[in-house]
Amino acid sequence: SHLRSTDIRTDNSPLQIFVKAKKKINDIFVEIEDYVQDTVGFMKSLQAERNIVTAEEGERVESYVDKVHAIRDVLKRDHMKVAFFGRTSNGKSTVINAMLRDKILPSGIGHTTNCFLQVEGSDNGESYLITEGSTEKQPVQSVGQLGHALCKEKLCESHLVRIFWPKEKCLLLRDDVVFVDSPGVDVTPNLDEWIDKHCLDADVFVLVANAESTLMVTEKNFFHKVSTKLSKPNIFILNNRWDASASEPEFFEQVRAQHQERAVDFLSRELKVYTPKDAEERVFFVSAKETLQARMQEQRGQPSHNGALAEGFQTRYFEFQDFERKFEECISKSAVKTKFEQHSQRGKHIATEIRQTLDEILDRTQKMKSEQLHVKKEVHDKLNYTEQQLMLLTQEMKDKIHHMVEDVEQRVSKALSE
Ligand code: GDP
């Protein structure tokens, strides 16, 4: 039954907002590219025939081929990025592993993450890593090997190691979510460099806090810095290691209320990124370790609860799933807005410019025609034909591209209002 619930999730996952919008906008740019090519072809024929089109106009329209191509390249690489921060050993790597449903990142004693690790999907079932400044793919078969490979590299704390993991092993990777694990914010980092290098294009930030202690100044400072560089970043707070509360049931409610209040206060009053009411929806009490264990059991076809887990496991497991759902909604809407809105603006701009050029040529053709009413019928027919073609092309441009661009805009605003 657990496997089935995973399957259902495939279809109605909020990540599909991004996945579908990406497919749609990509299809639109394929059409725009075709259309620009057609226009270039037509302009070339006009240039050759009668000098109706200037060389400069021809070049201008031709330059849009490269522009559209460049947008399509960027579009192909567009993804949703989530970055995890917090003190060492709060469980950042374990949270990522739990979300990926497998032990991919090394975690625990002796495996302190001492540089940035990015996990992203790879096609054709390969798993490998690429260190910063290199293009060499180092194959990775297991977590042990990955830990070893990371240890033997001399890595600077702000360096990035990209880990490619088969897309088909995890829905989040398949849907273009990219995970970034960071060294602990307590390792006296160069925060500015961290943020400039790894945070400016992040759609969502997750602060992995330790529920056994309160939020630390170092953790808070980091997010203060982030919110000076990014306007209203999306931040989630996970109070991890909440399983520890099971051993002290007499303080449970009180501790939870205190953590909740402080986290909400931090997000709303200090950082001013949410209203207090919205901030309530961004704070969760979870156990990444239990969730990961449960999921690995499920993958083996065993029940998630093997009886040995602490009191309240089921509630914490549900809360982790609740976090994932809200996270998916947030990240896919944010990514559609920040990434695709730009592309749709550029697409519209290109369409408008080409239309203007065509309109100018049409004007010119009509003038030439009226000036040369007395010229040979042959020339007259030619101009007539050109005029017709231009009118058709311009009309088609108006109808088609504008329709397409409006369509993207509608999708973007629909995603935003949903
Ligand atoms: P990181 O340095 O923030 O990436 O922390 P790790 O993910 O490496 O976790 C540090 C240690 O805490 C590991 O031994 C984990 O097994 C353990 N840990 C992580 N999450 C939890 C949790 O929710 N509960 C408990 N009890 N231990 C956890």
Short mmCIF file of C-alpha atoms and ligand atoms in Angstrom, two decimals:
data_model
loop_
_atom_site.label_atom_id
_atom_site.label_comp_id
_atom_site.label_asym_id
_atom_site.label_seq_id
_atom_site.Cartn_x
_atom_site.Cartn_y
_atom_site.Cartn_z
CA SER A 1 0.00 0.00 0.00
CA HIS A 2 2.95 2.31 0.62
CA LEU A 3 4.26 1.76 -2.87
CA ARG A 4 0.86 2.58 -4.26
CA SER A 5 0.70 5.86 -2.38
CA THR A 6 4.05 6.74 -3.95
CA ASP A 7 2.62 6.03 -7.40
CA ILE A 8 -0.40 8.25 -6.86
CA ARG A 9 1.92 11.01 -5.79
CA THR A 10 3.53 10.86 -9.24
CA ASP A 11 0.45 12.32 -10.87
CA ASN A 12 -0.82 14.93 -8.48
CA SER A 13 2.51 16.13 -7.13
CA PRO A 14 2.59 19.94 -7.03
CA LEU A 15 5.95 19.67 -8.82
CA GLN A 16 3.92 19.00 -11.95
CA ILE A 17 3.07 22.72 -12.10
CA PHE A 18 6.73 23.32 -12.98
CA VAL A 19 7.16 20.19 -15.10
CA LYS A 20 4.13 20.96 -17.28
CA ALA A 21 4.89 24.66 -17.60
CA LYS A 22 8.44 23.79 -18.67
CA LYS A 23 7.22 21.41 -21.33
CA LYS A 24 4.70 23.92 -22.60
CA ILE A 25 7.07 26.86 -22.78
CA ASN A 26 9.65 24.65 -24.47
CA ASP A 27 7.10 23.66 -27.13
CA ILE A 28 6.26 27.31 -27.65
CA PHE A 29 9.89 28.22 -28.23
CA VAL A 30 10.22 25.37 -30.74
CA GLU A 31 7.36 27.02 -32.67
CA ILE A 32 8.84 30.49 -32.29
CA GLU A 33 12.14 29.16 -33.60
CA ASP A 34 10.40 27.63 -36.65
CA TYR A 35 8.61 30.86 -37.25
CA VAL A 36 11.73 33.00 -37.01
CA GLN A 37 13.41 30.63 -39.47
CA ASP A 38 10.49 31.04 -41.91
CA THR A 39 10.70 34.81 -41.61
CA VAL A 40 14.45 34.77 -42.24
CA GLY A 41 13.92 32.64 -45.33
CA PHE A 42 11.27 34.97 -46.67
CA MET A 43 13.36 38.07 -46.02
CA LYS A 44 16.32 36.50 -47.85
CA SER A 45 14.17 35.88 -50.89
CA LEU A 46 12.98 39.50 -50.83
CA GLN A 47 16.53 40.78 -50.53
CA ALA A 48 17.65 38.73 -53.49
CA GLU A 49 14.69 39.76 -55.61
CA ARG A 50 14.22 43.48 -55.48
CA ASN A 51 16.08 45.09 -52.64
CA ILE A 52 12.84 45.63 -50.79
CA VAL A 53 14.60 44.60 -47.61
CA THR A 54 17.83 46.21 -46.44
CA ALA A 55 20.82 44.10 -45.41
CA GLU A 56 20.55 45.56 -41.93
CA GLU A 57 16.95 44.42 -41.57
CA GLY A 58 17.90 40.96 -42.79
CA GLU A 59 20.69 40.73 -40.22
CA ARG A 60 18.49 41.97 -37.43
CA VAL A 61 15.87 39.31 -38.01
CA GLU A 62 18.56 36.69 -38.44
CA SER A 63 20.05 37.61 -35.04
CA TYR A 64 16.82 36.42 -33.43
CA VAL A 65 17.62 32.87 -34.47
CA ASP A 66 20.57 32.85 -32.05
CA LYS A 67 18.57 34.61 -29.35
CA VAL A 68 15.75 32.09 -29.49
CA HIS A 69 18.30 29.31 -29.52
CA ALA A 70 20.04 30.70 -26.42
CA ILE A 71 16.72 30.91 -24.57
CA ARG A 72 15.99 27.29 -25.47
CA ASP A 73 19.38 26.26 -24.07
CA VAL A 74 18.76 28.04 -20.78
CA LEU A 75 15.26 26.59 -20.67
CA LYS A 76 16.60 23.05 -20.99
CA ARG A 77 18.78 23.61 -17.91
CA ASP A 78 16.12 25.33 -15.80
CA HIS A 79 15.43 23.47 -12.59
CA MET A 80 14.06 23.99 -9.08
CA LYS A 81 16.77 24.49 -6.48
CA VAL A 82 16.51 23.94 -2.75
CA ALA A 83 19.40 24.71 -0.39
CA PHE A 84 19.77 23.35 3.16
CA PHE A 85 21.48 25.25 5.95
CA GLY A 86 22.02 24.77 9.66
CA ARG A 87 24.67 23.87 12.18
CA THR A 88 26.85 20.79 11.71
CA SER A 89 25.12 17.57 12.74
CA ASN A 90 21.62 19.03 12.88
CA GLY A 91 20.78 16.48 10.18
CA LYS A 92 20.93 18.33 6.85
CA SER A 93 22.32 15.34 4.97
CA THR A 94 19.82 13.04 6.65
CA VAL A 95 16.89 15.30 5.65
CA ILE A 96 18.06 15.27 2.03
CA ASN A 97 18.48 11.49 2.10
CA ALA A 98 15.00 11.10 3.58
CA MET A 99 13.53 13.21 0.77
CA LEU A 100 15.49 11.22 -1.81
CA ARG A 101 14.39 7.99 -0.08
CA ASP A 102 17.87 6.55 -0.04
CA LYS A 103 21.24 6.97 1.66
CA ILE A 104 22.89 9.04 -1.03
CA LEU A 105 24.81 11.63 0.98
CA PRO A 106 27.22 10.44 3.65
CA SER A 107 26.04 11.46 7.12
CA GLY A 108 27.00 11.06 10.74
CA ILE A 109 30.22 11.07 12.67
CA GLY A 110 33.34 11.37 10.54
CA HIS A 111 31.35 12.53 7.57
CA THR A 112 31.01 16.20 8.23
CA THR A 113 30.15 17.87 4.96
CA ASN A 114 33.07 20.23 4.39
CA CYS A 115 32.03 21.71 1.08
CA PHE A 116 28.81 22.28 -0.85
CA LEU A 117 27.25 19.13 -2.26
CA GLN A 118 24.66 19.34 -4.98
CA VAL A 119 22.53 16.33 -5.87
CA GLU A 120 20.83 16.38 -9.24
CA GLY A 121 19.29 13.85 -11.63
CA SER A 122 21.32 12.12 -14.32
CA ASP A 123 19.95 10.56 -17.47
CA ASN A 124 20.76 7.02 -18.62
CA GLY A 125 21.08 5.57 -15.12
CA GLU A 126 24.59 6.80 -14.34
CA SER A 127 25.83 7.86 -10.89
CA TYR A 128 28.97 10.00 -10.70
CA LEU A 129 30.39 13.15 -9.24
CA ILE A 130 32.14 16.18 -10.70
CA THR A 131 34.29 18.42 -8.53
CA GLU A 132 34.53 22.16 -9.05
CA GLY A 133 36.81 23.24 -11.85
CA SER A 134 36.90 19.78 -13.39
CA THR A 135 34.85 18.09 -16.10
CA GLU A 136 35.93 14.58 -15.18
CA LYS A 137 33.09 12.24 -14.20
CA GLN A 138 34.11 10.17 -11.20
CA PRO A 139 31.86 7.14 -10.97
CA VAL A 140 30.15 6.59 -7.61
CA GLN A 141 28.59 3.25 -6.74
CA SER A 142 27.87 3.63 -3.05
CA VAL A 143 27.67 6.10 -0.19
CA GLY A 144 30.89 4.68 1.23
CA GLN A 145 32.67 5.35 -2.00
CA LEU A 146 31.21 8.84 -2.21
CA GLY A 147 32.39 9.63 1.32
CA HIS A 148 35.81 8.34 0.41
CA ALA A 149 35.96 10.32 -2.84
CA LEU A 150 35.00 13.49 -0.95
CA CYS A 151 37.65 12.90 1.72
CA LYS A 152 40.53 12.42 -0.67
CA GLU A 153 39.77 15.63 -2.55
CA LYS A 154 41.25 18.80 -1.16
CA LEU A 155 38.08 20.80 -0.96
CA CYS A 156 37.60 24.37 0.02
CA GLU A 157 34.52 25.04 2.15
CA SER A 158 32.77 27.11 -0.50
CA HIS A 159 33.55 24.66 -3.31
CA LEU A 160 30.81 22.74 -5.03
CA VAL A 161 30.78 19.02 -5.74
CA ARG A 162 27.97 17.95 -8.05
CA ILE A 163 26.58 14.48 -7.47
CA PHE A 164 24.58 13.01 -10.32
CA TRP A 165 22.12 10.32 -9.33
CA PRO A 166 19.83 8.33 -11.69
CA LYS A 167 16.58 10.22 -12.29
CA GLU A 168 14.48 7.08 -12.28
CA LYS A 169 15.47 6.35 -8.68
CA CYS A 170 13.69 9.37 -7.28
CA LEU A 171 10.63 11.37 -8.34
CA LEU A 172 12.06 14.65 -7.10
CA LEU A 173 15.17 14.26 -9.24
CA ARG A 174 13.07 13.21 -12.21
CA ASP A 175 11.00 16.38 -11.82
CA ASP A 176 14.14 18.58 -11.91
CA VAL A 177 14.57 19.37 -8.22
CA VAL A 178 18.22 20.02 -7.35
CA PHE A 179 19.36 19.67 -3.70
CA VAL A 180 22.22 21.62 -2.16
CA ASP A 181 23.78 20.54 1.14
CA SER A 182 26.05 23.06 2.86
CA PRO A 183 28.84 22.88 5.43
CA GLY A 184 27.54 23.84 8.89
CA VAL A 185 26.95 27.59 9.27
CA ASP A 186 29.02 27.28 12.45
CA VAL A 187 32.29 26.62 10.57
CA THR A 188 33.05 30.36 10.44
CA PRO A 189 32.35 30.58 6.76
CA ASN A 190 32.70 33.41 4.34
CA LEU A 191 28.97 34.02 4.30
CA ASP A 192 29.01 36.54 1.47
CA GLU A 193 30.84 34.20 -0.84
CA TRP A 194 28.52 31.34 0.12
CA ILE A 195 25.47 33.38 -0.68
CA ASP A 196 26.77 34.85 -3.95
CA LYS A 197 27.93 31.47 -5.17
CA HIS A 198 25.21 29.12 -4.02
CA CYS A 199 22.11 31.00 -2.92
CA LEU A 200 21.14 33.66 -5.43
CA ASP A 201 19.34 31.22 -7.71
CA ALA A 202 17.83 29.05 -4.95
CA ASP A 203 14.04 28.85 -5.02
CA VAL A 204 13.66 27.56 -1.48
CA PHE A 205 15.84 27.54 1.66
CA VAL A 206 15.44 24.96 4.40
CA LEU A 207 16.86 25.74 7.82
CA VAL A 208 17.51 22.41 9.53
CA ALA A 209 17.42 23.25 13.22
CA ASN A 210 17.98 21.01 16.19
CA ALA A 211 14.79 20.57 18.22
CA GLU A 212 16.94 19.72 21.23
CA SER A 213 18.24 23.28 21.41
CA THR A 214 17.10 26.75 20.39
CA LEU A 215 17.92 28.58 17.17
CA MET A 216 21.49 29.84 17.33
CA VAL A 217 22.76 33.31 16.48
CA THR A 218 24.95 31.85 13.70
CA GLU A 219 21.90 30.26 12.11
CA LYS A 220 19.87 33.43 12.37
CA ASN A 221 22.69 35.63 11.07
CA PHE A 222 23.01 33.56 7.97
CA PHE A 223 19.36 34.10 7.06
CA HIS A 224 19.54 37.79 7.90
CA LYS A 225 22.30 38.03 5.30
CA VAL A 226 20.35 36.00 2.77
CA SER A 227 17.34 38.26 3.10
CA THR A 228 19.40 41.38 2.51
CA LYS A 229 20.50 39.97 -0.85
CA LEU A 230 17.25 38.31 -1.92
CA SER A 231 13.88 39.91 -1.59
CA LYS A 232 11.53 37.69 0.43
CA PRO A 233 13.31 34.34 0.16
CA ASN A 234 11.16 31.24 0.71
CA ILE A 235 12.30 29.72 4.00
CA PHE A 236 11.17 26.55 5.77
CA ILE A 237 12.27 25.65 9.28
CA LEU A 238 12.59 21.99 10.19
CA ASN A 239 12.94 21.29 13.88
CA ASN A 240 14.77 18.02 13.37
CA ARG A 241 15.52 15.28 15.92
CA TRP A 242 12.00 15.68 17.27
CA ASP A 243 12.11 11.95 18.13
CA ALA A 244 14.21 13.00 21.11
CA SER A 245 11.09 14.61 22.59
CA ALA A 246 9.53 11.17 22.97
CA SER A 247 11.75 10.47 25.94
CA GLU A 248 10.48 13.56 27.77
CA PRO A 249 6.70 13.53 27.28
CA GLU A 250 6.09 15.81 30.26
CA PHE A 251 7.73 18.75 28.45
CA PHE A 252 6.57 17.85 24.96
CA GLU A 253 3.78 20.43 24.46
CA GLN A 254 5.64 23.20 26.17
CA VAL A 255 8.87 22.68 24.20
CA ARG A 256 7.00 22.48 20.93
CA ALA A 257 5.04 25.67 21.62
CA GLN A 258 8.24 27.50 22.52
CA HIS A 259 10.11 26.39 19.38
CA GLN A 260 7.10 27.21 17.24
CA GLU A 261 6.72 30.67 18.69
CA ARG A 262 10.39 31.52 18.29
CA ALA A 263 10.55 30.21 14.72
CA VAL A 264 7.43 32.15 13.71
CA ASP A 265 8.80 35.25 15.37
CA PHE A 266 12.10 34.83 13.51
CA LEU A 267 10.43 34.48 10.10
CA SER A 268 7.81 37.17 10.55
CA ARG A 269 9.07 39.84 12.92
CA GLU A 270 12.85 39.54 12.42
CA LEU A 271 13.24 38.57 8.77
CA LYS A 272 9.86 39.96 7.69
CA VAL A 273 9.54 37.33 4.97
CA TYR A 274 6.07 36.13 6.05
CA THR A 275 3.07 37.26 8.04
CA PRO A 276 2.84 35.42 11.39
CA LYS A 277 -0.05 33.38 10.00
CA ASP A 278 1.88 32.27 6.90
CA ALA A 279 4.98 31.61 8.99
CA GLU A 280 2.99 29.03 11.02
CA GLU A 281 2.76 26.97 7.82
CA ARG A 282 6.53 26.97 7.36
CA VAL A 283 7.62 25.40 10.64
CA PHE A 284 7.70 21.61 11.12
CA PHE A 285 8.70 19.12 13.80
CA VAL A 286 10.24 16.04 12.26
CA SER A 287 12.69 13.24 12.57
CA ALA A 288 14.70 12.85 9.39
CA LYS A 289 16.41 9.79 10.73
CA GLU A 290 13.16 7.93 11.38
CA THR A 291 11.68 9.03 8.06
CA LEU A 292 14.73 7.80 6.17
CA GLN A 293 14.67 4.47 8.03
CA ALA A 294 10.96 4.04 7.37
CA ARG A 295 11.33 4.78 3.69
CA MET A 296 14.20 2.40 3.25
CA GLN A 297 12.06 -0.28 4.91
CA GLU A 298 9.22 0.52 2.52
CA GLN A 299 11.54 0.22 -0.49
CA ARG A 300 12.35 -3.29 0.68
CA GLY A 301 8.63 -4.03 0.83
CA GLN A 302 8.52 -4.07 4.61
CA PRO A 303 6.20 -2.03 6.83
CA SER A 304 7.53 1.42 7.67
CA HIS A 305 7.05 0.84 11.38
CA ASN A 306 9.03 -2.14 12.62
CA GLY A 307 7.98 -1.68 16.22
CA ALA A 308 11.37 -0.51 17.46
CA LEU A 309 10.71 3.18 16.86
CA ALA A 310 10.01 5.77 19.50
CA GLU A 311 6.57 6.89 20.60
CA GLY A 312 4.84 9.26 18.19
CA PHE A 313 6.68 8.03 15.10
CA GLN A 314 3.57 8.05 12.91
CA THR A 315 2.78 11.70 13.74
CA ARG A 316 6.34 12.78 12.97
CA TYR A 317 6.30 10.79 9.74
CA PHE A 318 3.06 12.51 8.66
CA GLU A 319 4.52 15.88 9.55
CA PHE A 320 7.53 15.16 7.34
CA GLN A 321 5.17 14.31 4.46
CA ASP A 322 3.19 17.47 5.15
CA PHE A 323 6.43 19.45 4.94
CA GLU A 324 7.27 17.81 1.60
CA ARG A 325 3.90 18.66 0.12
CA LYS A 326 4.09 22.34 1.12
CA PHE A 327 7.70 22.45 0.01
CA GLU A 328 6.80 21.05 -3.43
CA GLU A 329 4.01 23.58 -3.89
CA CYS A 330 6.25 26.44 -2.87
CA ILE A 331 9.26 25.49 -4.96
CA SER A 332 7.40 24.78 -8.17
CA LYS A 333 5.42 28.02 -8.06
CA SER A 334 8.50 30.03 -7.21
CA ALA A 335 10.54 28.46 -10.01
CA VAL A 336 7.81 28.98 -12.61
CA LYS A 337 7.61 32.62 -11.65
CA THR A 338 11.30 33.46 -11.46
CA LYS A 339 12.42 31.37 -14.41
CA PHE A 340 9.60 31.26 -16.94
CA GLU A 341 8.25 34.76 -16.53
CA GLN A 342 11.56 36.06 -17.90
CA HIS A 343 11.48 33.69 -20.86
CA SER A 344 7.93 34.65 -21.72
CA GLN A 345 8.82 38.35 -21.59
CA ARG A 346 11.76 37.78 -23.92
CA GLY A 347 9.64 35.68 -26.29
CA LYS A 348 7.10 38.48 -26.44
CA HIS A 349 9.82 41.06 -27.03
CA ILE A 350 11.27 39.08 -29.94
CA ALA A 351 7.82 38.64 -31.48
CA THR A 352 7.10 42.37 -31.21
CA GLU A 353 10.42 43.38 -32.78
CA ILE A 354 10.01 41.04 -35.72
CA ARG A 355 6.48 42.24 -36.28
CA GLN A 356 7.63 45.86 -36.32
CA THR A 357 10.27 45.09 -38.93
CA LEU A 358 7.73 43.28 -41.08
CA ASP A 359 5.25 46.15 -40.72
CA GLU A 360 7.88 48.64 -41.88
CA ILE A 361 8.66 46.53 -44.92
CA LEU A 362 4.98 46.22 -45.72
CA ASP A 363 4.60 49.99 -45.57
CA ARG A 364 7.54 50.43 -47.86
CA THR A 365 6.18 47.92 -50.36
CA GLN A 366 2.85 49.69 -50.49
CA LYS A 367 4.56 53.04 -51.10
CA MET A 368 6.72 51.57 -53.82
CA LYS A 369 3.62 50.13 -55.41
CA SER A 370 1.72 53.41 -55.54
CA GLU A 371 4.78 55.27 -56.85
CA GLN A 372 5.21 52.80 -59.65
CA LEU A 373 1.65 52.42 -60.85
CA HIS A 374 2.82 53.17 -64.34
CA VAL A 375 5.63 50.62 -64.42
CA LYS A 376 5.54 47.33 -66.25
CA LYS A 377 2.84 44.88 -65.26
CA GLU A 378 5.48 42.30 -64.38
CA VAL A 379 7.01 44.48 -61.68
CA HIS A 380 3.60 45.46 -60.48
CA ASP A 381 2.59 41.83 -60.06
CA LYS A 382 5.75 41.11 -58.17
CA LEU A 383 5.09 43.94 -55.74
CA ASN A 384 1.52 42.83 -55.37
CA TYR A 385 2.64 39.35 -54.51
CA THR A 386 5.21 40.60 -51.99
CA GLU A 387 2.61 42.75 -50.35
CA GLN A 388 0.24 39.83 -50.00
CA GLN A 389 2.93 37.62 -48.52
CA LEU A 390 3.92 40.28 -46.04
CA MET A 391 0.37 40.83 -44.97
CA LEU A 392 -0.11 37.13 -44.48
CA LEU A 393 3.13 36.79 -42.56
CA THR A 394 2.42 39.78 -40.36
CA GLN A 395 -1.11 38.63 -39.68
CA GLU A 396 0.09 35.13 -38.91
CA MET A 397 2.73 36.57 -36.62
CA LYS A 398 0.14 38.62 -34.78
CA ASP A 399 -2.19 35.69 -34.34
CA LYS A 400 0.27 32.95 -33.65
CA ILE A 401 3.09 34.35 -31.54
CA HIS A 402 0.88 36.59 -29.50
CA HIS A 403 -1.48 33.76 -28.85
CA MET A 404 1.46 31.61 -27.76
CA VAL A 405 2.99 34.21 -25.50
CA GLU A 406 -0.34 34.99 -23.90
CA ASP A 407 -0.71 31.32 -23.23
CA VAL A 408 2.56 31.25 -21.25
CA GLU A 409 1.58 34.35 -19.34
CA GLN A 410 -1.71 32.77 -18.43
CA ARG A 411 0.04 29.66 -17.19
CA VAL A 412 2.42 31.72 -15.12
CA SER A 413 -0.33 33.77 -13.52
CA LYS A 414 -2.47 30.65 -13.03
CA ALA A 415 0.43 28.95 -11.26
CA LEU A 416 0.84 32.02 -9.10
CA SER A 417 -2.78 32.24 -8.10
CA GLU A 418 -3.14 28.49 -7.44
P1 GDP B 1 24.58 17.35 9.01
O1 GDP B 1 25.97 17.61 9.47
O2 GDP B 1 23.68 18.50 9.35
O3 GDP B 1 24.49 16.98 7.57
O4 GDP B 1 24.01 16.13 9.88
P2 GDP B 1 23.88 14.60 9.49
O5 GDP B 1 22.75 14.39 8.55
O6 GDP B 1 25.21 14.08 9.07
O7 GDP B 1 23.44 13.98 10.89
C1 GDP B 1 24.30 13.95 12.00
C2 GDP B 1 23.92 12.80 12.91
O8 GDP B 1 22.62 13.00 13.45
C3 GDP B 1 23.86 11.46 12.19
O9 GDP B 1 24.41 10.48 13.01
C4 GDP B 1 22.37 11.22 11.99
O10 GDP B 1 22.03 9.85 11.96
C5 GDP B 1 21.78 11.90 13.20
N1 GDP B 1 20.42 12.37 12.94
C6 GDP B 1 19.98 13.06 11.87
N2 GDP B 1 18.67 13.32 11.96
C7 GDP B 1 18.25 12.79 13.13
C8 GDP B 1 16.98 12.72 13.79
O11 GDP B 1 15.96 13.22 13.31
N3 GDP B 1 16.95 12.10 15.00
C9 GDP B 1 18.06 11.54 15.56
N4 GDP B 1 17.92 10.95 16.73
N5 GDP B 1 19.26 11.59 14.96
C10 GDP B 1 19.37 12.20 13.76
#
